[in-house]
Short mmCIF file of C-alpha atoms in Angstrom, two decimals:
data_model
loop_
_atom_site.label_atom_id
_atom_site.label_comp_id
_atom_site.label_asym_id
_atom_site.label_seq_id
_atom_site.Cartn_x
_atom_site.Cartn_y
_atom_site.Cartn_z
CA UNK A 17 80.11 75.81 59.60
CA UNK A 18 81.14 72.15 60.60
CA UNK A 19 84.51 71.47 62.71
CA UNK A 20 86.19 69.75 59.63
CA UNK A 21 85.31 72.84 57.16
CA UNK A 22 86.65 75.24 60.18
CA UNK A 23 90.01 73.14 59.97
CA UNK A 24 89.94 73.59 56.30
CA UNK A 25 89.68 77.44 56.43
CA UNK A 26 92.52 77.32 58.74
CA UNK A 27 94.85 75.46 56.52
CA UNK A 28 93.87 77.82 53.59
CA UNK A 29 94.82 80.77 55.58
CA UNK A 30 98.39 79.01 56.39
CA UNK A 31 98.82 78.31 53.05
CA UNK A 32 98.25 81.71 51.78
CA UNK A 33 101.29 82.79 53.51
CA UNK A 34 103.44 80.64 50.84
CA UNK A 35 104.88 82.20 47.73
CA UNK A 36 103.68 79.96 44.98
CA UNK A 37 101.22 76.84 44.77
CA UNK A 38 103.18 75.54 41.84
CA UNK A 39 106.57 75.18 43.91
CA UNK A 40 104.73 73.70 47.13
CA UNK A 41 101.57 71.72 47.36
CA UNK A 42 100.45 74.09 50.23
CA UNK A 43 97.45 73.06 52.23
CA UNK A 44 96.79 69.61 52.56
CA UNK A 45 93.82 67.36 53.66
CA UNK A 46 94.39 63.60 54.19
CA UNK A 47 91.53 61.49 52.55
CA UNK A 48 89.56 59.36 55.02
CA UNK A 49 85.92 58.44 55.80
CA UNK A 50 84.37 61.15 58.08
CA UNK A 51 80.76 62.06 58.99
CA UNK A 52 79.45 64.10 56.36
CA UNK A 53 76.64 66.85 57.17
CA UNK A 54 75.63 69.58 55.19
CA UNK A 55 72.76 72.25 55.20
CA UNK A 56 71.44 74.72 52.99
CA UNK A 57 70.10 78.25 54.60
CA UNK A 58 67.57 80.02 52.22
CA UNK A 59 65.23 82.68 52.39
CA UNK A 60 61.65 82.22 51.00
CA UNK A 61 57.96 82.84 51.20
CA UNK A 62 54.64 81.36 51.52
CA UNK A 63 52.93 80.95 48.13
CA UNK A 64 49.87 79.20 47.00
CA UNK A 65 50.61 75.97 44.81
CA UNK A 66 48.07 77.41 42.09
CA UNK A 67 46.97 80.98 41.37
CA UNK A 68 44.17 82.43 39.31
CA UNK A 69 45.39 85.32 37.11
CA UNK A 70 42.96 88.41 37.43
CA UNK A 71 43.33 90.57 34.34
CA UNK A 72 41.78 94.08 33.89
CA UNK A 73 38.23 93.39 32.48
CA UNK A 74 37.51 94.13 28.75
CA UNK A 75 38.94 92.90 25.57
CA UNK A 76 41.01 94.35 22.74
CA UNK A 77 43.45 96.40 24.90
CA UNK A 78 40.62 98.97 25.45
CA UNK A 79 41.63 101.70 28.02
CA UNK A 80 40.64 101.77 31.63
CA UNK A 81 41.04 103.98 35.00
CA UNK A 82 41.12 102.26 38.14
CA UNK A 83 38.60 103.77 40.21
CA UNK A 84 38.75 101.53 43.25
CA UNK A 85 39.83 98.10 44.84
CA UNK A 86 40.31 96.20 48.02
CA UNK A 87 43.73 96.41 49.76
CA UNK A 88 46.61 94.36 48.59
CA UNK A 89 46.82 91.07 50.63
CA UNK A 90 42.94 91.10 51.55
CA UNK A 91 40.96 88.03 51.84
CA UNK A 92 38.05 87.67 49.30
CA UNK A 93 35.24 85.36 48.80
CA UNK A 94 33.98 84.16 45.53
CA UNK A 95 31.79 86.69 44.00
CA UNK A 96 33.18 89.86 45.78
CA UNK A 97 34.17 92.65 43.67
CA UNK A 98 38.31 92.99 43.62
CA UNK A 99 38.31 96.38 41.67
CA UNK A 100 36.14 98.91 39.67
CA UNK A 101 37.11 100.38 36.61
CA UNK A 102 35.93 103.20 34.31
CA UNK A 103 36.36 103.65 30.65
CA UNK A 104 35.81 107.44 29.60
CA UNK A 105 37.22 106.79 26.04
CA UNK A 106 34.51 104.12 25.70
CA UNK A 107 31.97 106.39 27.18
CA UNK A 108 32.93 109.12 24.45
CA UNK A 109 33.01 106.64 21.46
CA UNK A 110 29.45 105.38 22.39
CA UNK A 111 28.16 108.75 22.71
CA UNK A 112 29.50 109.51 19.24
CA UNK A 113 28.33 106.24 17.83
CA UNK A 114 24.78 106.73 19.11
CA UNK A 115 24.62 110.29 17.62
CA UNK A 116 25.75 108.65 14.20
CA UNK A 117 23.23 105.84 14.64
CA UNK A 118 20.48 108.63 14.93
CA UNK A 119 21.90 110.35 11.76
CA UNK A 120 21.92 107.20 9.90
CA UNK A 121 18.19 106.46 10.91
CA UNK A 122 17.20 110.17 9.77
CA UNK A 123 19.08 109.35 6.31
CA UNK A 124 17.37 106.07 6.00
CA UNK A 125 14.12 107.87 6.64
CA UNK A 126 14.98 110.79 4.21
CA UNK A 127 15.79 108.20 1.62
CA UNK A 128 12.73 106.17 2.04
CA UNK A 129 10.54 109.49 1.73
CA UNK A 130 12.43 110.74 -1.34
CA UNK A 131 11.58 107.41 -2.98
CA UNK A 132 8.10 107.45 -2.13
CA UNK A 133 7.78 110.90 -3.60
CA UNK A 134 9.64 110.08 -6.56
CA UNK A 135 7.26 106.69 -7.03
CA UNK A 136 4.18 109.02 -6.58
CA UNK A 137 5.55 111.52 -9.39
CA UNK A 138 6.11 108.75 -11.61
CA UNK A 139 2.69 106.94 -10.95
CA UNK A 140 1.08 110.27 -11.73
CA UNK A 141 2.92 110.83 -15.05
CA UNK A 142 2.17 107.31 -16.03
CA UNK A 143 -1.56 107.55 -15.29
CA UNK A 144 -1.76 110.89 -17.33
CA UNK A 145 0.10 109.13 -20.27
CA UNK A 146 -2.31 106.23 -19.81
CA UNK A 147 -5.28 108.50 -20.19
CA UNK A 148 -3.91 110.41 -22.99
CA UNK A 149 -2.81 107.28 -24.83
CA UNK A 150 -6.31 106.06 -24.30
CA UNK A 151 -8.05 109.02 -25.68
CA UNK A 152 -5.27 109.45 -28.57
CA UNK A 153 -6.00 105.56 -29.60
CA UNK A 154 -9.77 106.28 -29.28
CA UNK A 155 -9.51 108.88 -32.15
CA UNK A 156 -6.95 106.83 -34.04
CA UNK A 157 -9.58 104.25 -34.69
CA UNK A 158 -12.65 106.38 -35.80
CA UNK A 159 -13.97 107.06 -39.08
CA UNK A 160 -11.22 109.14 -40.95
CA UNK A 161 -13.49 110.89 -43.23
CA UNK A 162 -15.10 113.11 -40.78
CA UNK A 163 -11.85 114.62 -39.61
CA UNK A 164 -9.40 116.94 -41.44
CA UNK A 165 -6.02 115.22 -42.50
CA UNK A 166 -4.05 117.30 -40.05
CA UNK A 167 -6.28 116.32 -36.98
CA UNK A 168 -5.93 112.62 -38.06
CA UNK A 169 -1.91 113.04 -38.32
CA UNK A 170 -1.87 114.62 -34.87
CA UNK A 171 -3.98 111.83 -33.36
CA UNK A 172 -1.69 109.07 -35.02
CA UNK A 173 1.55 111.21 -33.90
CA UNK A 174 0.19 111.27 -30.31
CA UNK A 175 -0.48 107.49 -29.89
CA UNK A 176 3.53 106.85 -30.94
CA UNK A 177 4.73 109.56 -28.61
CA UNK A 178 2.80 108.51 -25.71
CA UNK A 179 3.57 104.76 -26.41
CA UNK A 180 7.24 105.55 -26.12
CA UNK A 181 6.85 107.91 -23.19
CA UNK A 182 4.96 105.10 -21.25
CA UNK A 183 8.09 102.80 -21.82
CA UNK A 184 10.37 105.57 -20.96
CA UNK A 185 8.51 106.01 -17.52
CA UNK A 186 8.69 102.45 -16.85
CA UNK A 187 12.32 102.51 -17.49
CA UNK A 188 12.73 105.49 -15.18
CA UNK A 189 10.61 103.76 -12.43
CA UNK A 190 13.08 100.69 -12.62
CA UNK A 191 16.03 102.92 -12.32
CA UNK A 192 14.54 104.73 -9.23
CA UNK A 193 13.86 101.44 -7.57
CA UNK A 194 17.27 100.24 -8.21
CA UNK A 195 18.96 103.43 -6.93
CA UNK A 196 16.73 103.50 -3.89
CA UNK A 197 17.94 100.18 -3.21
CA UNK A 198 21.59 100.80 -3.52
CA UNK A 199 21.12 103.90 -1.35
CA UNK A 200 19.29 101.80 1.32
CA UNK A 201 21.93 99.10 1.01
CA UNK A 202 24.79 101.84 1.62
CA UNK A 203 23.09 103.14 4.82
CA UNK A 204 22.25 100.05 6.22
CA UNK A 205 25.91 98.94 5.71
CA UNK A 206 27.00 102.13 7.40
CA UNK A 207 24.60 101.70 10.23
CA UNK A 208 25.50 98.22 10.81
CA UNK A 209 29.06 99.32 11.02
CA UNK A 210 28.34 102.07 13.47
CA UNK A 211 26.01 99.51 15.62
CA UNK A 212 29.04 97.16 15.93
CA UNK A 213 31.15 99.93 17.22
CA UNK A 214 28.45 100.86 19.82
CA UNK A 215 27.82 97.23 20.90
CA UNK A 216 31.41 97.18 21.43
CA UNK A 217 31.64 100.17 23.47
CA UNK A 218 28.46 98.91 25.46
CA UNK A 219 30.24 95.40 26.32
CA UNK A 220 33.15 97.51 27.27
CA UNK A 221 31.22 99.45 29.78
CA UNK A 222 29.14 96.61 31.03
CA UNK A 223 32.53 94.91 32.01
CA UNK A 224 34.07 97.40 34.60
CA UNK A 225 34.30 95.31 37.62
CA UNK A 226 36.81 92.59 38.50
CA UNK A 227 35.04 89.79 40.55
CA UNK A 228 36.90 87.04 42.31
CA UNK A 229 36.24 83.57 40.79
CA UNK A 230 37.05 81.71 44.09
CA UNK A 231 37.90 82.39 47.57
CA UNK A 232 41.58 83.49 48.05
CA UNK A 233 43.90 86.39 49.00
CA UNK A 234 44.07 89.17 46.47
CA UNK A 235 47.68 90.22 45.47
CA UNK A 236 48.61 92.78 42.90
CA UNK A 237 51.12 92.12 40.30
CA UNK A 238 53.61 94.71 39.72
CA UNK A 239 54.85 95.85 36.42
CA UNK A 240 57.92 95.38 34.55
CA UNK A 241 59.26 98.38 36.61
CA UNK A 242 58.13 96.93 40.01
CA UNK A 243 55.35 99.49 40.34
CA UNK A 244 52.01 98.27 41.51
CA UNK A 245 48.61 99.58 40.05
CA UNK A 246 47.21 102.61 41.61
CA UNK A 247 43.78 104.23 41.97
CA UNK A 248 43.41 106.84 39.21
CA UNK A 249 46.17 105.19 37.10
CA UNK A 250 45.30 104.28 33.37
CA UNK A 251 45.17 100.38 32.60
CA UNK A 252 44.71 98.25 29.63
CA UNK A 253 42.19 95.71 29.10
CA UNK A 254 43.46 92.14 29.42
CA UNK A 255 46.49 93.40 31.21
CA UNK A 256 47.50 91.43 34.30
CA UNK A 257 46.37 93.01 37.37
CA UNK A 258 46.30 90.68 40.25
CA UNK A 259 46.69 87.13 41.58
CA UNK A 260 44.35 85.24 43.50
CA UNK A 261 46.04 82.24 45.09
CA UNK A 262 43.92 79.10 46.06
CA UNK A 263 44.44 78.96 49.95
CA UNK A 264 43.39 75.09 49.87
CA UNK A 265 47.12 74.47 49.23
CA UNK A 266 50.03 76.45 50.52
CA UNK A 267 53.63 76.04 49.77
CA UNK A 268 57.04 77.25 51.20
CA UNK A 269 58.58 78.69 48.15
CA UNK A 270 62.51 79.27 48.23
CA UNK A 271 65.36 80.47 45.48
CA UNK A 272 68.99 79.59 45.82
CA UNK A 273 71.83 80.45 43.71
CA UNK A 274 72.69 77.82 41.13
CA UNK A 275 76.22 76.96 42.63
CA UNK A 276 74.45 76.13 45.98
CA UNK A 277 71.54 73.79 44.92
CA UNK A 278 73.80 70.65 44.82
CA UNK A 279 72.08 67.65 45.95
CA UNK A 280 68.83 69.45 46.22
CA UNK A 281 65.90 66.90 45.55
CA UNK A 282 62.52 66.11 46.72
CA UNK A 283 62.15 64.13 50.09
CA UNK A 284 64.97 66.18 51.81
CA UNK A 285 63.59 67.59 55.37
CA UNK A 286 63.34 71.38 55.54
CA UNK A 287 63.15 73.31 58.89
CA UNK A 288 61.34 76.48 58.34
CA UNK A 289 60.72 79.54 60.68
CA UNK A 290 57.99 81.88 60.16
CA UNK A 291 59.52 85.67 59.98
CA UNK A 292 58.53 87.81 62.82
CA UNK A 293 56.61 84.94 64.74
CA UNK A 294 59.29 82.38 65.74
CA UNK A 295 56.97 79.61 64.83
CA UNK A 296 58.89 76.57 63.28
CA UNK A 297 57.51 74.00 60.77
CA UNK A 298 59.00 70.85 59.80
CA UNK A 299 58.57 70.32 55.91
CA UNK A 300 59.69 68.20 53.18
CA UNK A 301 60.90 69.40 49.79
CA UNK A 302 58.13 68.52 47.22
CA UNK A 303 59.28 70.09 43.98
CA UNK A 304 62.79 71.22 42.61
CA UNK A 305 62.78 73.57 39.52
CA UNK A 306 64.19 71.77 36.46
CA UNK A 307 66.24 74.93 35.53
CA UNK A 308 67.94 78.05 36.73
CA UNK A 309 67.17 81.39 35.35
CA UNK A 310 68.24 85.13 36.35
CA UNK A 311 65.89 87.04 38.55
CA UNK A 312 66.84 90.55 37.43
CA UNK A 313 68.47 92.41 34.52
CA UNK A 314 70.97 93.71 37.00
CA UNK A 315 72.55 90.57 38.14
CA UNK A 316 73.45 87.52 35.89
CA UNK A 317 73.25 85.15 38.79
CA UNK A 318 70.81 82.41 38.10
CA UNK A 319 68.58 80.89 40.88
CA UNK A 320 66.96 77.73 41.23
CA UNK A 321 63.59 77.25 43.10
CA UNK A 322 62.20 74.80 44.89
CA UNK A 323 59.04 74.20 47.18
CA UNK A 324 57.79 72.40 50.37
CA UNK A 325 54.28 71.69 50.79
CA UNK A 326 52.41 73.04 53.90
CA UNK A 327 49.57 70.64 55.13
CA UNK A 328 46.17 72.32 54.77
CA UNK A 329 45.40 71.78 58.58
CA UNK A 330 48.68 73.46 59.65
CA UNK A 331 47.97 76.38 57.30
CA UNK A 332 44.59 76.84 58.61
CA UNK A 333 45.77 76.41 62.27
CA UNK A 334 48.42 78.90 62.02
CA UNK A 335 46.52 81.47 59.67
CA UNK A 336 49.11 81.50 57.06
CA UNK A 337 48.84 83.88 54.01
CA UNK A 338 50.64 84.08 50.81
CA UNK A 339 53.53 86.53 50.79
CA UNK A 340 54.64 85.63 54.72
CA UNK A 341 58.49 85.69 54.80
CA UNK A 342 60.37 82.31 55.78
CA UNK A 343 63.80 81.13 56.86
CA UNK A 344 64.51 77.86 56.04
CA UNK A 345 67.28 75.45 56.34
CA UNK A 346 67.55 71.92 54.00
CA UNK A 347 69.42 69.08 55.17
CA UNK A 348 70.90 68.04 52.07
CA UNK A 349 73.41 65.58 53.52
CA UNK A 350 73.59 63.53 56.88
CA UNK A 351 75.81 60.39 56.30
CA UNK A 352 77.93 59.10 59.48
CA UNK A 353 80.67 58.14 57.15
CA UNK A 354 81.64 58.90 53.61
CA UNK A 355 84.78 59.55 51.41
CA UNK A 356 84.39 63.27 50.51
CA UNK A 357 86.69 66.06 48.90
CA UNK A 358 86.62 69.70 49.43
CA UNK A 359 84.82 71.30 46.33
CA UNK A 360 87.80 73.98 46.17
CA UNK A 361 90.19 71.11 45.54
CA UNK A 362 88.32 70.19 42.25
CA UNK A 363 89.79 70.78 39.01
CA UNK A 364 87.01 70.25 36.20
CA UNK A 365 88.00 68.86 32.92
CA UNK A 366 85.24 68.63 30.48
CA UNK A 367 82.28 66.56 31.94
CA UNK A 368 84.85 65.19 34.54
CA UNK A 369 87.10 66.27 37.59
CA UNK A 370 90.37 65.54 38.89
CA UNK A 371 92.35 66.44 42.30
CA UNK A 372 96.07 66.94 43.12
CA UNK A 373 97.69 64.98 45.76
CA UNK A 374 100.70 65.58 47.68
CA UNK A 375 103.38 62.82 46.84
CA UNK A 376 106.74 63.42 48.55
CA UNK A 377 106.29 67.27 48.29
CA UNK A 378 105.19 67.40 44.55
CA UNK A 379 101.75 67.56 43.26
CA UNK A 380 100.35 64.95 41.10
CA UNK A 381 97.18 64.82 39.06
CA UNK A 382 94.53 62.14 39.49
CA UNK A 383 91.31 61.67 37.84
CA UNK A 384 88.29 60.80 39.72
CA UNK A 385 84.87 60.13 39.56
CA UNK A 386 82.12 61.88 41.91
CA UNK A 387 78.96 60.71 43.51
CA UNK A 388 76.65 62.93 45.57
CA UNK A 389 77.49 66.74 45.28
CA UNK A 390 76.97 69.27 48.02
CA UNK A 391 77.69 73.28 48.46
CA UNK A 392 81.05 72.41 50.13
CA UNK A 393 82.12 68.80 49.75
CA UNK A 394 81.47 66.19 47.10
CA UNK A 395 81.47 62.30 47.56
CA UNK A 396 84.37 60.62 46.01
CA UNK A 397 83.41 57.18 44.25
CA UNK A 398 86.81 56.24 42.63
CA UNK A 399 89.84 57.46 41.59
CA UNK A 400 91.72 57.58 44.90
CA UNK A 401 91.67 55.57 48.31
CA UNK A 402 92.01 56.59 52.03
CA UNK A 403 95.21 58.02 53.09
CA UNK A 404 95.99 60.02 49.85
CA UNK A 405 97.06 63.88 50.77
CA UNK A 406 94.77 66.14 48.63
CA UNK A 407 95.92 69.62 47.60
CA UNK A 408 93.44 71.78 48.60
CA UNK A 409 94.88 74.60 46.31
CA UNK A 410 95.53 72.85 42.89
CA UNK A 411 98.19 74.42 40.85
CA UNK A 412 95.60 74.85 38.08
CA UNK A 413 93.84 77.58 40.11
CA UNK A 414 91.87 79.02 37.03
CA UNK A 415 90.19 75.57 36.63
CA UNK A 416 89.22 75.41 40.41
CA UNK A 417 85.44 74.32 40.71
CA UNK A 418 83.81 76.09 43.54
#
């Protein structure tokens, strides 16, 4: 806290002893060009500028059981096995599928055997009919005078019957062939379906290892409730399991409450101190989040985030790793002279602001235009001139912008 802010705090404490801000202006500050310096203290951690998501291997949200994994925060090389899983359900389903495939194979063989027997039977019957028909036709063409009338009639009847029977056997053979083809088609379809399930389970069992796609530091990703994966716990294929930050580009990552992010922009200097080591670094803000968001369901406070890039040679020299805690101080404003007003004196009116001045013991409202904003004070661009006596506790206290 600078000396000017301390004097403001003392004036506020004295003003608190008054009975009413509406009857007396209370604490007053004379507007004048003064040195303006503001810093923002923030906590953060080292993060990688880019990270690779490591999902649980597999597809279709199939069940997995974590068998082993490297320690959280371990350095890994490209191709290293980060975690191994098992899939008991897939093993059971594969065993059942293989048994069903065996049954379908036996059923197909049985259908083929039955069709062969039926074809042989029909072929035998047709051969006999052909023989009988040939004999009947031979008797039907001989001299009728040497045979009795009944014998002639029987021979002629045999020719008609056997011709009809041959046609029937031909039809029956066609029906048997069509029926066999239909049964084969059903069995093949069922077998293909079972084979697809078996292949899916084989593929599932073939992908039970999580391999590092590049060098980095393995970090477990906590679930929605904050718990991290443990050996023996069930996982789902495709579920986010860990992160593999790329160590070639590290950043100091910070979060700050939305109301304290005034004036935060790329290019500002940041003094960073590594927690537990005392090592100090001088960095520059390289990215500021475009929007603020809440960090938990328990608190409605919104936070903005920003990064300061760490040179690669510095990261290698100090052995920096993602997850290391940081304490930072951002130099938001450093101006030798500026007309500024305390934020607590501002009254917001829509998109604009106003302040009250003390004129002969009475508060008078003035619309003003602000320039650069800061957590404690803001630059005054127009609306008042030096020498104005600004009321630090405006009468419209419900509209104070802090």
